[in-house]
Tab-separated table of N, CA and C in Angstrom:
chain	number	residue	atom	x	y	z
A	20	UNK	N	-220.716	-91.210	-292.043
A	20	UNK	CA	-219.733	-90.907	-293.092
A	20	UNK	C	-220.442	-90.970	-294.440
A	21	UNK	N	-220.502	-90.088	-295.022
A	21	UNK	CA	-221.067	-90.098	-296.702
A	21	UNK	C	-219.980	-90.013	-297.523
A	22	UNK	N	-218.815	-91.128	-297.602
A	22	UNK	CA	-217.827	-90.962	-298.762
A	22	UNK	C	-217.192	-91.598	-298.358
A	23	UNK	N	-217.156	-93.004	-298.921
A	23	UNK	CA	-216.032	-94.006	-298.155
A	23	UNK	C	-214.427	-93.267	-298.893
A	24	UNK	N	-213.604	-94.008	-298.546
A	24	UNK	CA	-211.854	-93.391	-298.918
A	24	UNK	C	-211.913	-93.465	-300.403
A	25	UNK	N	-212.564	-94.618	-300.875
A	25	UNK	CA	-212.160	-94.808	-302.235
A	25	UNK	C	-213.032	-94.187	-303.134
A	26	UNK	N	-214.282	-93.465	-302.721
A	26	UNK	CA	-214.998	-92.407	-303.677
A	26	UNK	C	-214.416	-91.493	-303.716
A	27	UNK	N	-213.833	-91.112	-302.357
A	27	UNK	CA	-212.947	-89.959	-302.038
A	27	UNK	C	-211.958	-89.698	-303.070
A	28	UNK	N	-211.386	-90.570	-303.202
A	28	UNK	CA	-209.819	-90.722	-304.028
A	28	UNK	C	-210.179	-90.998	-305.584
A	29	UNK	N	-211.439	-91.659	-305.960
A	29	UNK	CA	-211.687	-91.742	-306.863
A	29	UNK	C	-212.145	-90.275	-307.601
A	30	UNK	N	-212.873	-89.803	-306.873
A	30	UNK	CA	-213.575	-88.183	-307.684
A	30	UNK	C	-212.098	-87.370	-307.452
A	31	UNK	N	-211.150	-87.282	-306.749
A	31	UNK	CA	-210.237	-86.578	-306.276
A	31	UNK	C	-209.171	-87.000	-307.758
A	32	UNK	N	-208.605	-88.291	-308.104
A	32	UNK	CA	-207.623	-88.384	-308.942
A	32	UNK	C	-208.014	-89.158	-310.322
A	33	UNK	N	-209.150	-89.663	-310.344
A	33	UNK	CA	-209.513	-90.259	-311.415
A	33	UNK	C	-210.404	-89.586	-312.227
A	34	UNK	N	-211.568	-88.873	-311.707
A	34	UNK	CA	-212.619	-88.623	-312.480
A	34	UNK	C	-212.441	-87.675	-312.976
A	35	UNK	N	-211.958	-86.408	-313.149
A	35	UNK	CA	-211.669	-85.458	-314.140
A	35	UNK	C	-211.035	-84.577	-313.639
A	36	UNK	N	-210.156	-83.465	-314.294
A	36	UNK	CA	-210.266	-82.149	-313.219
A	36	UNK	C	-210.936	-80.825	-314.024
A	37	UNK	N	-212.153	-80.673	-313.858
A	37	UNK	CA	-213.229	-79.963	-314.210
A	37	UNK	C	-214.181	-79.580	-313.022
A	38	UNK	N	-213.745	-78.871	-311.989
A	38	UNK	CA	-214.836	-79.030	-310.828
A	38	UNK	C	-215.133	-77.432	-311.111
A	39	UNK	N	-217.190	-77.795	-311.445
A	39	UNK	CA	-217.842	-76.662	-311.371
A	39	UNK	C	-218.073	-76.550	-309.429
A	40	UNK	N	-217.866	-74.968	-309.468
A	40	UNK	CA	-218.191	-75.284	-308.029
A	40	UNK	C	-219.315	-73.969	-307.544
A	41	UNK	N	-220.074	-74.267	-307.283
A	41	UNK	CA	-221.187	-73.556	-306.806
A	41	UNK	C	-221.674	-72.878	-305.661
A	42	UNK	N	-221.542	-71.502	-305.912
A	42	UNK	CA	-221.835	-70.688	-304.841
A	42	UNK	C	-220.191	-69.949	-304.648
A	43	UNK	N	-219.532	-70.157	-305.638
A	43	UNK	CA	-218.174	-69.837	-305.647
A	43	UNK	C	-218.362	-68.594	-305.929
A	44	UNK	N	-217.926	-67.256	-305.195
A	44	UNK	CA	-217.879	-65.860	-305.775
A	44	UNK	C	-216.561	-64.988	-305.568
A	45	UNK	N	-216.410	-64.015	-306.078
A	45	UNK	CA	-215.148	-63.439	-306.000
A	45	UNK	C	-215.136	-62.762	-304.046
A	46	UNK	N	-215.990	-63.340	-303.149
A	46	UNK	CA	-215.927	-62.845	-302.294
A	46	UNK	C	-214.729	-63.461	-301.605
A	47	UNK	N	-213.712	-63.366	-301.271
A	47	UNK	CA	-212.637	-63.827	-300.202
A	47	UNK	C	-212.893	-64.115	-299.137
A	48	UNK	N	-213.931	-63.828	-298.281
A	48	UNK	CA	-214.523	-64.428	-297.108
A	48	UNK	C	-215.384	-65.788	-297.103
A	49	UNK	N	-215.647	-66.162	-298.279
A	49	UNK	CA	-216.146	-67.701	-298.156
A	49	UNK	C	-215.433	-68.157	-298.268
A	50	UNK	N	-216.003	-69.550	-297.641
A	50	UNK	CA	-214.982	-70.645	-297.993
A	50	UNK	C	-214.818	-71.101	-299.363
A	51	UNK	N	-215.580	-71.047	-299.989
A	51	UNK	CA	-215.592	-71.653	-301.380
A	51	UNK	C	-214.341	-70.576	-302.535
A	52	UNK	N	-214.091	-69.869	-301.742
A	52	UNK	CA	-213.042	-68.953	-302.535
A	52	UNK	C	-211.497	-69.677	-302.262
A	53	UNK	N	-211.415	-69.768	-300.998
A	53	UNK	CA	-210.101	-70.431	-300.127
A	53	UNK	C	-210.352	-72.034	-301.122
A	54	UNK	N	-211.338	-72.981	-301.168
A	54	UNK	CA	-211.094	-74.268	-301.574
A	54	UNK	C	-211.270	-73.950	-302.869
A	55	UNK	N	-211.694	-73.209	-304.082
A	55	UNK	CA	-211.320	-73.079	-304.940
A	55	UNK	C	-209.673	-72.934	-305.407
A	56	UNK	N	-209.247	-72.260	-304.845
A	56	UNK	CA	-207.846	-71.604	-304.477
A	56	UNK	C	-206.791	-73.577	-304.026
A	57	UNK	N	-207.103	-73.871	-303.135
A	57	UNK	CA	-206.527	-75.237	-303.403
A	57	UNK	C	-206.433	-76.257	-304.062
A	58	UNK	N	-207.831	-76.297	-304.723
A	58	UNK	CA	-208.305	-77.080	-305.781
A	58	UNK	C	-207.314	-76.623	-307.025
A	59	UNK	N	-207.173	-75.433	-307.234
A	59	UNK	CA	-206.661	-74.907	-308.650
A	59	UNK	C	-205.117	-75.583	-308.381
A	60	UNK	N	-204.225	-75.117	-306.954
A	60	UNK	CA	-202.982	-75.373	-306.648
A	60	UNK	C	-202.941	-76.880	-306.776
A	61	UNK	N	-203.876	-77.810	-307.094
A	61	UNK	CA	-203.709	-79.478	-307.020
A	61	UNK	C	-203.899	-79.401	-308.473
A	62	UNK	N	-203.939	-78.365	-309.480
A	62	UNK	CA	-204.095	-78.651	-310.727
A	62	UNK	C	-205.417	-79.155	-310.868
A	63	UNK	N	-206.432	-78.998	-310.599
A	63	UNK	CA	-208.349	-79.245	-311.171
A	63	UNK	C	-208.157	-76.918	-311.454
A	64	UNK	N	-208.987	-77.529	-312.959
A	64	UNK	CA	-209.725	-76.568	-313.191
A	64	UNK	C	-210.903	-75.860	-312.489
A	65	UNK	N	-211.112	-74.725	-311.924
A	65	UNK	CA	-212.287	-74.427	-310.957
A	65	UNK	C	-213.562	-73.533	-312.495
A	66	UNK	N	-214.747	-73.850	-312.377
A	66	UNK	CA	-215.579	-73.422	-313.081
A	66	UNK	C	-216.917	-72.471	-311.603
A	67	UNK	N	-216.632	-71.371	-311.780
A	67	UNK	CA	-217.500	-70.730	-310.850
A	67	UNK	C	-218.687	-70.922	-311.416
A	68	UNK	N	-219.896	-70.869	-310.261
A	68	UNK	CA	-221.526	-70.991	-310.815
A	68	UNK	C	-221.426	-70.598	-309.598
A	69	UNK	N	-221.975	-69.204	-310.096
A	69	UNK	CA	-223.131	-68.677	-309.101
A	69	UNK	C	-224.052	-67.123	-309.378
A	70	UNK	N	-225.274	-66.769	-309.020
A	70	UNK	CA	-226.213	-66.066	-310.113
A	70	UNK	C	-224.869	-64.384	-310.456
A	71	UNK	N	-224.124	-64.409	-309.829
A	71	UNK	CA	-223.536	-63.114	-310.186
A	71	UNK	C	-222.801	-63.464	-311.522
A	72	UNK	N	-222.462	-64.733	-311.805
A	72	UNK	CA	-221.481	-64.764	-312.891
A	72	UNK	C	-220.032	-64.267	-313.020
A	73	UNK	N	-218.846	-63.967	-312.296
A	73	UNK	CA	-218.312	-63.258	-311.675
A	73	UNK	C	-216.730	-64.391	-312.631
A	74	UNK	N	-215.789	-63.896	-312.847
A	74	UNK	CA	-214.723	-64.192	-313.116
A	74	UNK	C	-214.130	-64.198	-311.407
A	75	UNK	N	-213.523	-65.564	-311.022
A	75	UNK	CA	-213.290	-65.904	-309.972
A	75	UNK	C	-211.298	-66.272	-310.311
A	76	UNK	N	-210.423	-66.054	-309.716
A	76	UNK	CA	-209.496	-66.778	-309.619
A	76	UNK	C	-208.923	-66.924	-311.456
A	77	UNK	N	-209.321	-66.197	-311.690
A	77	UNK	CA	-209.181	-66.058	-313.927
A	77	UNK	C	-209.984	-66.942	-314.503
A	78	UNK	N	-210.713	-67.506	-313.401
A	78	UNK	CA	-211.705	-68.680	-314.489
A	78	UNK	C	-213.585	-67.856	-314.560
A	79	UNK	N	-213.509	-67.940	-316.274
A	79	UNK	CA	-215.379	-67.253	-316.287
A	79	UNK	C	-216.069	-67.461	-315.253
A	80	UNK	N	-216.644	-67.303	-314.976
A	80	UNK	CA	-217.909	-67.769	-314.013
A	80	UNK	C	-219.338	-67.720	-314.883
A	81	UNK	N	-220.180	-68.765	-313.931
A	81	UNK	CA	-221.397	-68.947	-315.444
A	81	UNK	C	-222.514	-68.829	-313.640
A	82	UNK	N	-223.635	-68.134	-314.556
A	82	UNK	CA	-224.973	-68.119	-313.390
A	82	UNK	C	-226.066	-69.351	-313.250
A	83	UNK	N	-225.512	-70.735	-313.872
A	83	UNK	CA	-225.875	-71.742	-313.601
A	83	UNK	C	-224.993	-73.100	-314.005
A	84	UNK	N	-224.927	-73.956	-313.588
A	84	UNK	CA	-224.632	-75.182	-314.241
A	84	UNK	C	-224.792	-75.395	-315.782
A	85	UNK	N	-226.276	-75.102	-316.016
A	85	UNK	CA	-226.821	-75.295	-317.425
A	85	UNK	C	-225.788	-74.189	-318.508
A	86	UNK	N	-225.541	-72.941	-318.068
A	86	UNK	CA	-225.020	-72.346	-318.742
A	86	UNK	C	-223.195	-72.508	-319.257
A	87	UNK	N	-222.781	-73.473	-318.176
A	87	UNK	CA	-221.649	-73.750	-318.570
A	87	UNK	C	-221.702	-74.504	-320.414
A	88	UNK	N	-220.877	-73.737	-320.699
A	88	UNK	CA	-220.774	-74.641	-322.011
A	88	UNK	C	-219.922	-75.892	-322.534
A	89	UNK	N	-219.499	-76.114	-321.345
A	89	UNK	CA	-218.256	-77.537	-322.100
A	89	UNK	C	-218.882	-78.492	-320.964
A	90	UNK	N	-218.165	-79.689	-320.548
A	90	UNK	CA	-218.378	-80.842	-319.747
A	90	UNK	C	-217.679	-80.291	-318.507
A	91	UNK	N	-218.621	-80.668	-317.356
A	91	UNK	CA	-217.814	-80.791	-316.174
A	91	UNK	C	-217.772	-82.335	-315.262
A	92	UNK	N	-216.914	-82.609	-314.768
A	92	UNK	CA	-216.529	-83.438	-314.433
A	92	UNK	C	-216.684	-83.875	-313.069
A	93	UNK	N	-216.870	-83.149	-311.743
A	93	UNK	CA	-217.363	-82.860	-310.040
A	93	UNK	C	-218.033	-81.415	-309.858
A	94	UNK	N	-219.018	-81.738	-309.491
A	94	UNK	CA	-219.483	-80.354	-309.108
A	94	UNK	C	-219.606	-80.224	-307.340
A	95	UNK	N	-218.992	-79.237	-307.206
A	95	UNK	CA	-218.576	-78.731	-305.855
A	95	UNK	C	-219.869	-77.872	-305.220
A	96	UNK	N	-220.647	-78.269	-304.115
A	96	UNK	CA	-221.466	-77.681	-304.006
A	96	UNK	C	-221.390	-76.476	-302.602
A	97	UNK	N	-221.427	-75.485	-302.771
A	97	UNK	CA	-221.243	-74.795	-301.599
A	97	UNK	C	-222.584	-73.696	-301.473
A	98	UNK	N	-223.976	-74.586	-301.020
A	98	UNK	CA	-224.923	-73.578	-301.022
A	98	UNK	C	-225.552	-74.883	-299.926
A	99	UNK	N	-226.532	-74.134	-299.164
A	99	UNK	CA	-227.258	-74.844	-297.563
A	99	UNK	C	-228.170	-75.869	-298.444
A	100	UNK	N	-228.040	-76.856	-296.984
A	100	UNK	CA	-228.682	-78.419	-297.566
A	100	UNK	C	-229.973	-77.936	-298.396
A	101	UNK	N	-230.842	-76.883	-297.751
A	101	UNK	CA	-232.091	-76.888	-298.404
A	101	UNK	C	-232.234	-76.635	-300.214
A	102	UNK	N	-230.709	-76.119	-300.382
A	102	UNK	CA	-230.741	-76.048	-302.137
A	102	UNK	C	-230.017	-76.973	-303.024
A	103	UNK	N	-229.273	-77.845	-301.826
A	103	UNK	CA	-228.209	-78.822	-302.562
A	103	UNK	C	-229.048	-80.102	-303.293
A	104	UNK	N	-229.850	-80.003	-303.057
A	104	UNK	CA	-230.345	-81.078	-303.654
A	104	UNK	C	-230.942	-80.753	-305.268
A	105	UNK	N	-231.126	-79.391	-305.818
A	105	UNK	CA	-231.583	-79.710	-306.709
A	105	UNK	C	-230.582	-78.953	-307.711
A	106	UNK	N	-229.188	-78.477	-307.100
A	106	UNK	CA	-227.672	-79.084	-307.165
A	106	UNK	C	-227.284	-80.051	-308.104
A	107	UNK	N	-227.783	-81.133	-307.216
A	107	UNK	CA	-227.314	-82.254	-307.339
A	107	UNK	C	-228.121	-83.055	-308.448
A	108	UNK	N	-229.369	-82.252	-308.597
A	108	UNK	CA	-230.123	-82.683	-309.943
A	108	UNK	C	-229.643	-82.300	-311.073
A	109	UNK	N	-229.020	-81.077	-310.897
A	109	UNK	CA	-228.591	-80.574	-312.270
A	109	UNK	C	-227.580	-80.259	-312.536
A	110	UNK	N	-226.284	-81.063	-311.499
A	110	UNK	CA	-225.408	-82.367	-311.905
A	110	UNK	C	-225.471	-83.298	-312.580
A	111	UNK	N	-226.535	-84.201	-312.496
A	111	UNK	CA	-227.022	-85.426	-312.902
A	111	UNK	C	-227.528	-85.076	-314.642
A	112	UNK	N	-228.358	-83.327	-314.660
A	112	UNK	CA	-228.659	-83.541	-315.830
A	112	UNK	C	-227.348	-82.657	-316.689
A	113	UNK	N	-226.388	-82.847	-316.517
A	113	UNK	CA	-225.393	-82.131	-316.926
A	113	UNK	C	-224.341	-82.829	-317.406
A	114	UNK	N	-224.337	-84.151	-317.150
A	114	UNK	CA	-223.654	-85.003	-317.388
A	114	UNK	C	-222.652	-85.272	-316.439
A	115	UNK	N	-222.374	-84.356	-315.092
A	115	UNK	CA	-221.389	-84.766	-314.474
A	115	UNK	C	-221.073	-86.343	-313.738
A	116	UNK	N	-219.953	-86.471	-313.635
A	116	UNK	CA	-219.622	-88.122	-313.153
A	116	UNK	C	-219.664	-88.058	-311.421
A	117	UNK	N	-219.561	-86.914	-310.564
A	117	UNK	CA	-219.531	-86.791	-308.960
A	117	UNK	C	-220.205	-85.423	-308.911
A	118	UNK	N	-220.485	-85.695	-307.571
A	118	UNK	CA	-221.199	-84.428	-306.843
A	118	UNK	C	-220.578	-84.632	-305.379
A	119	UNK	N	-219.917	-83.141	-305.105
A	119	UNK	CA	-219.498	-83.217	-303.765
A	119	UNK	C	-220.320	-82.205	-303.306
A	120	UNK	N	-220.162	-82.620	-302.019
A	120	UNK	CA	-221.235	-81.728	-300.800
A	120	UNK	C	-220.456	-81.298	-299.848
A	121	UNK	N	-220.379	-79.994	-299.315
A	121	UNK	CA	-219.314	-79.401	-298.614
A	121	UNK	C	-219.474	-79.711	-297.289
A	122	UNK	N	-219.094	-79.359	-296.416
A	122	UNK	CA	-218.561	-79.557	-294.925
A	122	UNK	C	-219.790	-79.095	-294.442
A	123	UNK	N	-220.841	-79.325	-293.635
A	123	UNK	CA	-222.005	-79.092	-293.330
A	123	UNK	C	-223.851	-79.500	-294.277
A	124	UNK	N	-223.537	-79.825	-295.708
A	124	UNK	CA	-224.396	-79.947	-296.396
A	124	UNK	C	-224.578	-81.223	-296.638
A	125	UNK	N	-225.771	-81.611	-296.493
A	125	UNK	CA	-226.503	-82.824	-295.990
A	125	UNK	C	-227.657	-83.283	-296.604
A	126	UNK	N	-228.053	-84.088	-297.699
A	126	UNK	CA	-229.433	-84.176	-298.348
A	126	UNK	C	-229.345	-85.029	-298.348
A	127	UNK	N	-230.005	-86.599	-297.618
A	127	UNK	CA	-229.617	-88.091	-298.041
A	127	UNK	C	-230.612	-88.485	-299.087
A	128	UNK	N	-231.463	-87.768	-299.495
A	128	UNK	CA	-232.350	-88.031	-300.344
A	128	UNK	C	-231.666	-87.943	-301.886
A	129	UNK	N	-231.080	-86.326	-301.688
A	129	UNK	CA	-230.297	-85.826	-303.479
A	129	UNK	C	-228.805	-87.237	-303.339
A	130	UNK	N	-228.375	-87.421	-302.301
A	130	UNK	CA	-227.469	-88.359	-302.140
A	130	UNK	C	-228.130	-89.696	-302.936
A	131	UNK	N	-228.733	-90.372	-302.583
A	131	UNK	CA	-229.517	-91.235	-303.013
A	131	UNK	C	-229.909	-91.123	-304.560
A	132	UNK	N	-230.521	-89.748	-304.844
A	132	UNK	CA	-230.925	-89.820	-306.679
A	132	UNK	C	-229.834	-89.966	-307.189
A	133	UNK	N	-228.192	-88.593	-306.708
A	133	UNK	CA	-227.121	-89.415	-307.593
A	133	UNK	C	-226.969	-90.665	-308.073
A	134	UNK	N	-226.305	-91.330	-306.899
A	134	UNK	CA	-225.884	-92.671	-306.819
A	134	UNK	C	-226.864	-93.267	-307.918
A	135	UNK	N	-228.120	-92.990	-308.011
A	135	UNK	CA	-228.697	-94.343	-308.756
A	135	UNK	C	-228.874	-93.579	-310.286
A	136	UNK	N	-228.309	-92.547	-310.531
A	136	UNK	CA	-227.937	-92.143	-311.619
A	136	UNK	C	-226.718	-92.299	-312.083
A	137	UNK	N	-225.761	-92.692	-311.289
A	137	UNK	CA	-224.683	-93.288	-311.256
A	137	UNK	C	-223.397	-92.503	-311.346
A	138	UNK	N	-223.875	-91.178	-310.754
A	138	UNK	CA	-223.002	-90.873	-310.237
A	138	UNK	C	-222.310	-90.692	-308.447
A	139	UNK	N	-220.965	-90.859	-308.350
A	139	UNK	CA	-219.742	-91.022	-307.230
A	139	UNK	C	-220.282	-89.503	-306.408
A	140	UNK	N	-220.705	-89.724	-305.309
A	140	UNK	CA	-221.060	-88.819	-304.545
A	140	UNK	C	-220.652	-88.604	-302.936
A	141	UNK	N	-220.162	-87.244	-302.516
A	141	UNK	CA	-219.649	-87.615	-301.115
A	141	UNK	C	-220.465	-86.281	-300.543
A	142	UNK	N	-220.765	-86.560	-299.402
A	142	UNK	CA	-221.537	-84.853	-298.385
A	142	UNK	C	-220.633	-84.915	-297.101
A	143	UNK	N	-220.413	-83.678	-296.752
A	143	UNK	CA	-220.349	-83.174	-295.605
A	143	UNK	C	-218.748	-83.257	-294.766
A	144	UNK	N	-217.879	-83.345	-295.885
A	144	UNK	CA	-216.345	-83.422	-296.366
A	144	UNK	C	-215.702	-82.145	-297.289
A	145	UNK	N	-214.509	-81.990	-297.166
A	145	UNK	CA	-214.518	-81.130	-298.019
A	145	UNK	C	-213.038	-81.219	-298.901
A	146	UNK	N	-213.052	-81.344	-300.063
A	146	UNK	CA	-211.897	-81.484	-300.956
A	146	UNK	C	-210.741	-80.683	-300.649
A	147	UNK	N	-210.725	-79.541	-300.206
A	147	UNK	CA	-209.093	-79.214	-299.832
A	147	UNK	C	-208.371	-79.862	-298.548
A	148	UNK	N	-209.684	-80.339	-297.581
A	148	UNK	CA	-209.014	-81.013	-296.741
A	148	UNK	C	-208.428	-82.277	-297.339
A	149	UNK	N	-208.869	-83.455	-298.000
A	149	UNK	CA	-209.328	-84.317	-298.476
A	149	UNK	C	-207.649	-84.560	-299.202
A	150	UNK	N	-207.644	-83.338	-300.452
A	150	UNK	CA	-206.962	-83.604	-301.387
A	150	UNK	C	-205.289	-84.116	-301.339
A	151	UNK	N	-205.065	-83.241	-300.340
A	151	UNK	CA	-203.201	-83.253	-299.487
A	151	UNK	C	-202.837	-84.510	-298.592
A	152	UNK	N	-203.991	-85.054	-298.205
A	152	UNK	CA	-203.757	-86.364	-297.866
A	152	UNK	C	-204.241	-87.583	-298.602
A	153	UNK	N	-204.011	-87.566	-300.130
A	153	UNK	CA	-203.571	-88.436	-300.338
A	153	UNK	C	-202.623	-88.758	-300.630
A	154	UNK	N	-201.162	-87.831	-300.783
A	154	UNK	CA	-199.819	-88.171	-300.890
A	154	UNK	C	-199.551	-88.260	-301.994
């Protein structure tokens, strides 16, 4: 398990609703389109990042993290373990407070740099499941 209940619930209702989410595109066949889409219905703002730049769901889309211009608050990662990790670096240098890792994505190493950067980190879970059960 990489996300005990209470990180869970913590990045979910406390830490902001600003989730950049990555690898998010106007394609309707990913998943990251469908959990964007729930995320927005729980009221979190969705910030697309991904290199197309693409207006997703009415929100801009930016072709990196760095290029977002305001604060984000969770960054949603939806790209294979081999890129999540440096993701999750530039989370860390972005100021975000969590980094989530989607349903299959796995880096215990980028897991590890969060945390001791201090940010609330969960892998291999995924926030629309997540979000409806907490009531």
């Amino acid at each position: 398990m990489y996300g005990d209940e209470a990180t869970i619930r913590r990045i979910l209702t406390e830490l902001g609703d600003t989730w950049a989410v990555v690898g998010l595109s106007a394609n309707q066949r990913r998943a990251a389109y469908g959990v964007a889409q729930v995320l927005q219905h729980y009221g979190k703002r969705i910030v697309p990042v991904h290199p197309k730049a693409e207006t997703v769901h009415g929100e801009q889309g930016y072709a990196s993290l760095a290029d977002i211009p305001f604060e984000v608050d969770v960054v949603d990662v939806f790209v294979n373990s081999e890129l999540a990790g440096a993701v999750a670096d530039e989370a860390v240098a972005k100021g975000a407070k969590a980094v989530w890792f989607q349903l299959g994505v796995v880096d215990e190493a980028a897991h590890e740099r969060a945390r001791a950067a201090g940010l609330d980190m969960v892998m291999d879970r995924c926030p629309a499941i997540e979000i409806p059960l907490l009531g």
